mmCIF file with all atom_site columns, C-alpha atoms in Angstrom:
data_model
loop_
_atom_site.group_PDB
_atom_site.id
_atom_site.type_symbol
_atom_site.label_atom_id
_atom_site.label_alt_id
_atom_site.label_comp_id
_atom_site.label_asym_id
_atom_site.label_entity_id
_atom_site.label_seq_id
_atom_site.pdbx_PDB_ins_code
_atom_site.Cartn_x
_atom_site.Cartn_y
_atom_site.Cartn_z
_atom_site.occupancy
_atom_site.B_iso_or_equiv
_atom_site.pdbx_formal_charge
_atom_site.auth_seq_id
_atom_site.auth_comp_id
_atom_site.auth_asym_id
_atom_site.auth_atom_id
_atom_site.pdbx_PDB_model_num
ATOM 1   C CA . UNK A 1 1   ? -24.447 5.706   -4.681  1.00 73.00 ? 21  UNK A CA 1
ATOM 2   C CA . UNK A 1 2   ? -20.980 7.227   -5.000  1.00 81.00 ? 22  UNK A CA 1
ATOM 3   C CA . UNK A 1 3   ? -19.965 9.105   -8.146  1.00 89.00 ? 23  UNK A CA 1
ATOM 4   C CA . UNK A 1 4   ? -16.861 7.069   -9.074  1.00 90.00 ? 24  UNK A CA 1
ATOM 5   C CA . UNK A 1 5   ? -15.376 9.704   -11.361 1.00 92.00 ? 25  UNK A CA 1
ATOM 6   C CA . UNK A 1 6   ? -15.718 12.384  -8.680  1.00 93.00 ? 26  UNK A CA 1
ATOM 7   C CA . UNK A 1 7   ? -14.123 10.065  -6.103  1.00 92.00 ? 27  UNK A CA 1
ATOM 8   C CA . UNK A 1 8   ? -11.175 9.398   -8.433  1.00 94.00 ? 28  UNK A CA 1
ATOM 9   C CA . UNK A 1 9   ? -10.763 13.120  -9.173  1.00 95.00 ? 29  UNK A CA 1
ATOM 10  C CA . UNK A 1 10  ? -10.844 13.976  -5.460  1.00 94.00 ? 30  UNK A CA 1
ATOM 11  C CA . UNK A 1 11  ? -8.212  11.366  -4.576  1.00 95.00 ? 31  UNK A CA 1
ATOM 12  C CA . UNK A 1 12  ? -6.005  12.424  -7.513  1.00 95.00 ? 32  UNK A CA 1
ATOM 13  C CA . UNK A 1 13  ? -6.295  16.046  -6.333  1.00 96.00 ? 33  UNK A CA 1
ATOM 14  C CA . UNK A 1 14  ? -5.150  15.065  -2.820  1.00 95.00 ? 34  UNK A CA 1
ATOM 15  C CA . UNK A 1 15  ? -2.216  13.093  -4.236  1.00 96.00 ? 35  UNK A CA 1
ATOM 16  C CA . UNK A 1 16  ? -1.168  16.061  -6.368  1.00 96.00 ? 36  UNK A CA 1
ATOM 17  C CA . UNK A 1 17  ? -1.430  18.435  -3.380  1.00 96.00 ? 37  UNK A CA 1
ATOM 18  C CA . UNK A 1 18  ? 0.772   16.030  -1.407  1.00 94.00 ? 38  UNK A CA 1
ATOM 19  C CA . UNK A 1 19  ? 3.419   16.382  -4.117  1.00 93.00 ? 39  UNK A CA 1
ATOM 20  C CA . UNK A 1 20  ? 3.200   12.845  -5.470  1.00 93.00 ? 40  UNK A CA 1
ATOM 21  C CA . UNK A 1 21  ? 5.146   13.041  -8.723  1.00 89.00 ? 41  UNK A CA 1
ATOM 22  C CA . UNK A 1 22  ? 4.016   9.920   -10.565 1.00 93.00 ? 42  UNK A CA 1
ATOM 23  C CA . UNK A 1 23  ? 0.337   9.017   -10.485 1.00 94.00 ? 43  UNK A CA 1
ATOM 24  C CA . UNK A 1 24  ? -0.974  6.313   -12.810 1.00 96.00 ? 44  UNK A CA 1
ATOM 25  C CA . UNK A 1 25  ? -4.572  5.150   -13.073 1.00 96.00 ? 45  UNK A CA 1
ATOM 26  C CA . UNK A 1 26  ? -5.043  1.374   -13.509 1.00 95.00 ? 46  UNK A CA 1
ATOM 27  C CA . UNK A 1 27  ? -8.538  1.045   -15.032 1.00 93.00 ? 47  UNK A CA 1
ATOM 28  C CA . UNK A 1 28  ? -8.542  -2.753  -14.779 1.00 92.00 ? 48  UNK A CA 1
ATOM 29  C CA . UNK A 1 29  ? -7.848  -2.717  -11.041 1.00 91.00 ? 49  UNK A CA 1
ATOM 30  C CA . UNK A 1 30  ? -9.705  0.571   -10.512 1.00 91.00 ? 50  UNK A CA 1
ATOM 31  C CA . UNK A 1 31  ? -6.794  1.952   -8.495  1.00 95.00 ? 51  UNK A CA 1
ATOM 32  C CA . UNK A 1 32  ? -4.020  4.493   -8.602  1.00 97.00 ? 52  UNK A CA 1
ATOM 33  C CA . UNK A 1 33  ? -0.469  3.142   -8.854  1.00 96.00 ? 53  UNK A CA 1
ATOM 34  C CA . UNK A 1 34  ? 2.323   5.234   -7.369  1.00 96.00 ? 54  UNK A CA 1
ATOM 35  C CA . UNK A 1 35  ? 5.859   3.972   -8.075  1.00 94.00 ? 55  UNK A CA 1
ATOM 36  C CA . UNK A 1 36  ? 8.598   4.911   -5.609  1.00 92.00 ? 56  UNK A CA 1
ATOM 37  C CA . UNK A 1 37  ? 12.313  4.213   -5.348  1.00 89.00 ? 57  UNK A CA 1
ATOM 38  C CA . UNK A 1 38  ? 13.189  3.647   -1.692  1.00 86.00 ? 58  UNK A CA 1
ATOM 39  C CA . UNK A 1 39  ? 16.868  3.033   -0.989  1.00 87.00 ? 59  UNK A CA 1
ATOM 40  C CA . UNK A 1 40  ? 17.302  1.538   -4.450  1.00 89.00 ? 60  UNK A CA 1
ATOM 41  C CA . UNK A 1 41  ? 14.283  -0.760  -4.198  1.00 86.00 ? 61  UNK A CA 1
ATOM 42  C CA . UNK A 1 42  ? 11.204  -0.284  -6.344  1.00 88.00 ? 62  UNK A CA 1
ATOM 43  C CA . UNK A 1 43  ? 8.102   -0.014  -4.173  1.00 91.00 ? 63  UNK A CA 1
ATOM 44  C CA . UNK A 1 44  ? 4.610   0.208   -5.620  1.00 93.00 ? 64  UNK A CA 1
ATOM 45  C CA . UNK A 1 45  ? 1.929   1.977   -3.634  1.00 94.00 ? 65  UNK A CA 1
ATOM 46  C CA . UNK A 1 46  ? -1.696  1.384   -4.564  1.00 95.00 ? 66  UNK A CA 1
ATOM 47  C CA . UNK A 1 47  ? -4.581  3.679   -3.687  1.00 95.00 ? 67  UNK A CA 1
ATOM 48  C CA . UNK A 1 48  ? -7.662  1.505   -4.046  1.00 93.00 ? 68  UNK A CA 1
ATOM 49  C CA . UNK A 1 49  ? -11.392 1.991   -3.784  1.00 92.00 ? 69  UNK A CA 1
ATOM 50  C CA . UNK A 1 50  ? -13.404 -0.602  -1.862  1.00 87.00 ? 70  UNK A CA 1
ATOM 51  C CA . UNK A 1 51  ? -17.069 -1.099  -1.032  1.00 86.00 ? 71  UNK A CA 1
ATOM 52  C CA . UNK A 1 52  ? -18.185 0.394   -4.360  1.00 85.00 ? 72  UNK A CA 1
ATOM 53  C CA . UNK A 1 53  ? -15.948 3.468   -3.908  1.00 86.00 ? 73  UNK A CA 1
ATOM 54  C CA . UNK A 1 54  ? -17.138 4.272   -0.386  1.00 86.00 ? 74  UNK A CA 1
ATOM 55  C CA . UNK A 1 55  ? -13.791 3.342   1.202   1.00 89.00 ? 75  UNK A CA 1
ATOM 56  C CA . UNK A 1 56  ? -10.236 4.271   0.169   1.00 91.00 ? 76  UNK A CA 1
ATOM 57  C CA . UNK A 1 57  ? -7.299  2.064   1.162   1.00 90.00 ? 77  UNK A CA 1
ATOM 58  C CA . UNK A 1 58  ? -3.599  2.634   0.568   1.00 92.00 ? 78  UNK A CA 1
ATOM 59  C CA . UNK A 1 59  ? -1.411  -0.440  0.213   1.00 92.00 ? 79  UNK A CA 1
ATOM 60  C CA . UNK A 1 60  ? 2.364   -0.519  -0.261  1.00 93.00 ? 80  UNK A CA 1
ATOM 61  C CA . UNK A 1 61  ? 3.984   -3.676  -1.609  1.00 92.00 ? 81  UNK A CA 1
ATOM 62  C CA . UNK A 1 62  ? 7.126   -3.581  0.544   1.00 91.00 ? 82  UNK A CA 1
ATOM 63  C CA . UNK A 1 63  ? 9.013   -6.836  0.186   1.00 90.00 ? 83  UNK A CA 1
ATOM 64  C CA . UNK A 1 64  ? 8.848   -10.325 -1.288  1.00 93.00 ? 84  UNK A CA 1
ATOM 65  C CA . UNK A 1 65  ? 9.182   -12.486 1.834   1.00 95.00 ? 85  UNK A CA 1
ATOM 66  C CA . UNK A 1 66  ? 10.421  -15.376 -0.320  1.00 93.00 ? 86  UNK A CA 1
ATOM 67  C CA . UNK A 1 67  ? 13.612  -13.317 -0.734  1.00 93.00 ? 87  UNK A CA 1
ATOM 68  C CA . UNK A 1 68  ? 14.189  -12.878 3.009   1.00 93.00 ? 88  UNK A CA 1
ATOM 69  C CA . UNK A 1 69  ? 17.888  -13.647 3.637   1.00 95.00 ? 89  UNK A CA 1
ATOM 70  C CA . UNK A 1 70  ? 18.677  -16.932 5.409   1.00 94.00 ? 90  UNK A CA 1
ATOM 71  C CA . UNK A 1 71  ? 20.459  -15.149 8.276   1.00 97.00 ? 91  UNK A CA 1
ATOM 72  C CA . UNK A 1 72  ? 17.288  -13.266 9.291   1.00 95.00 ? 92  UNK A CA 1
ATOM 73  C CA . UNK A 1 73  ? 15.608  -14.702 12.383  1.00 96.00 ? 93  UNK A CA 1
ATOM 74  C CA . UNK A 1 74  ? 12.066  -15.065 11.050  1.00 94.00 ? 94  UNK A CA 1
ATOM 75  C CA . UNK A 1 75  ? 10.483  -15.381 14.486  1.00 95.00 ? 95  UNK A CA 1
ATOM 76  C CA . UNK A 1 76  ? 12.016  -12.087 15.651  1.00 96.00 ? 96  UNK A CA 1
ATOM 77  C CA . UNK A 1 77  ? 11.203  -10.443 12.318  1.00 94.00 ? 97  UNK A CA 1
ATOM 78  C CA . UNK A 1 78  ? 7.514   -11.359 12.466  1.00 93.00 ? 98  UNK A CA 1
ATOM 79  C CA . UNK A 1 79  ? 7.329   -10.576 16.181  1.00 95.00 ? 99  UNK A CA 1
ATOM 80  C CA . UNK A 1 80  ? 8.578   -7.059  15.418  1.00 92.00 ? 100 UNK A CA 1
ATOM 81  C CA . UNK A 1 81  ? 5.946   -6.651  12.701  1.00 90.00 ? 101 UNK A CA 1
ATOM 82  C CA . UNK A 1 82  ? 3.205   -7.760  15.082  1.00 91.00 ? 102 UNK A CA 1
ATOM 83  C CA . UNK A 1 83  ? 4.402   -5.328  17.761  1.00 92.00 ? 103 UNK A CA 1
ATOM 84  C CA . UNK A 1 84  ? 4.413   -2.511  15.185  1.00 88.00 ? 104 UNK A CA 1
ATOM 85  C CA . UNK A 1 85  ? 0.892   -3.541  14.129  1.00 87.00 ? 105 UNK A CA 1
ATOM 86  C CA . UNK A 1 86  ? -0.221  -3.203  17.738  1.00 88.00 ? 106 UNK A CA 1
ATOM 87  C CA . UNK A 1 87  ? 1.560   0.094   18.442  1.00 88.00 ? 107 UNK A CA 1
ATOM 88  C CA . UNK A 1 88  ? 0.692   1.928   15.214  1.00 82.00 ? 108 UNK A CA 1
ATOM 89  C CA . UNK A 1 89  ? -3.054  1.984   14.787  1.00 76.00 ? 109 UNK A CA 1
ATOM 90  C CA . UNK A 1 90  ? -2.887  4.293   11.761  1.00 79.00 ? 110 UNK A CA 1
ATOM 91  C CA . UNK A 1 91  ? -1.295  1.627   9.579   1.00 78.00 ? 111 UNK A CA 1
ATOM 92  C CA . UNK A 1 92  ? -0.725  -2.075  9.708   1.00 88.00 ? 112 UNK A CA 1
ATOM 93  C CA . UNK A 1 93  ? 1.276   -4.814  8.059   1.00 90.00 ? 113 UNK A CA 1
ATOM 94  C CA . UNK A 1 94  ? 0.058   -7.912  6.307   1.00 90.00 ? 114 UNK A CA 1
ATOM 95  C CA . UNK A 1 95  ? 1.063   -10.629 3.890   1.00 92.00 ? 115 UNK A CA 1
ATOM 96  C CA . UNK A 1 96  ? -0.675  -10.788 0.533   1.00 91.00 ? 116 UNK A CA 1
ATOM 97  C CA . UNK A 1 97  ? -1.583  -13.926 -1.403  1.00 92.00 ? 117 UNK A CA 1
ATOM 98  C CA . UNK A 1 98  ? 1.767   -13.850 -3.232  1.00 93.00 ? 118 UNK A CA 1
ATOM 99  C CA . UNK A 1 99  ? 3.847   -13.888 -0.034  1.00 94.00 ? 119 UNK A CA 1
ATOM 100 C CA . UNK A 1 100 ? 4.705   -10.186 -0.095  1.00 94.00 ? 120 UNK A CA 1
ATOM 101 C CA . UNK A 1 101 ? 4.903   -8.007  2.987   1.00 93.00 ? 121 UNK A CA 1
ATOM 102 C CA . UNK A 1 102 ? 2.486   -5.103  2.561   1.00 93.00 ? 122 UNK A CA 1
ATOM 103 C CA . UNK A 1 103 ? 1.675   -2.006  4.589   1.00 91.00 ? 123 UNK A CA 1
ATOM 104 C CA . UNK A 1 104 ? -1.941  -0.848  4.711   1.00 89.00 ? 124 UNK A CA 1
ATOM 105 C CA . UNK A 1 105 ? -3.535  2.445   5.694   1.00 83.00 ? 125 UNK A CA 1
ATOM 106 C CA . UNK A 1 106 ? -7.190  3.375   5.592   1.00 72.00 ? 126 UNK A CA 1
#
């Protein structure tokens, strides 16, 4: 069985070494929350523990797809995301249960 506190401390240490400035622990979700400002948009990145802390996943909540402008060709937009999913094995895109575009890395 994994020592959860040690796993959290190890991940926090890596985040600090990477220069992440704001690191918040969400005890309810058992995850780190990293707020970023990217080109004026607030983006939340979550570092989560799965499989009883044996697996670490990073998820970035990128965009609320319900706010996609009308002029955007949705078919081309989603086709581009699928191509990127195929070409970049180190991360992938998805849609969460709230209709947000997310990026995942394991």
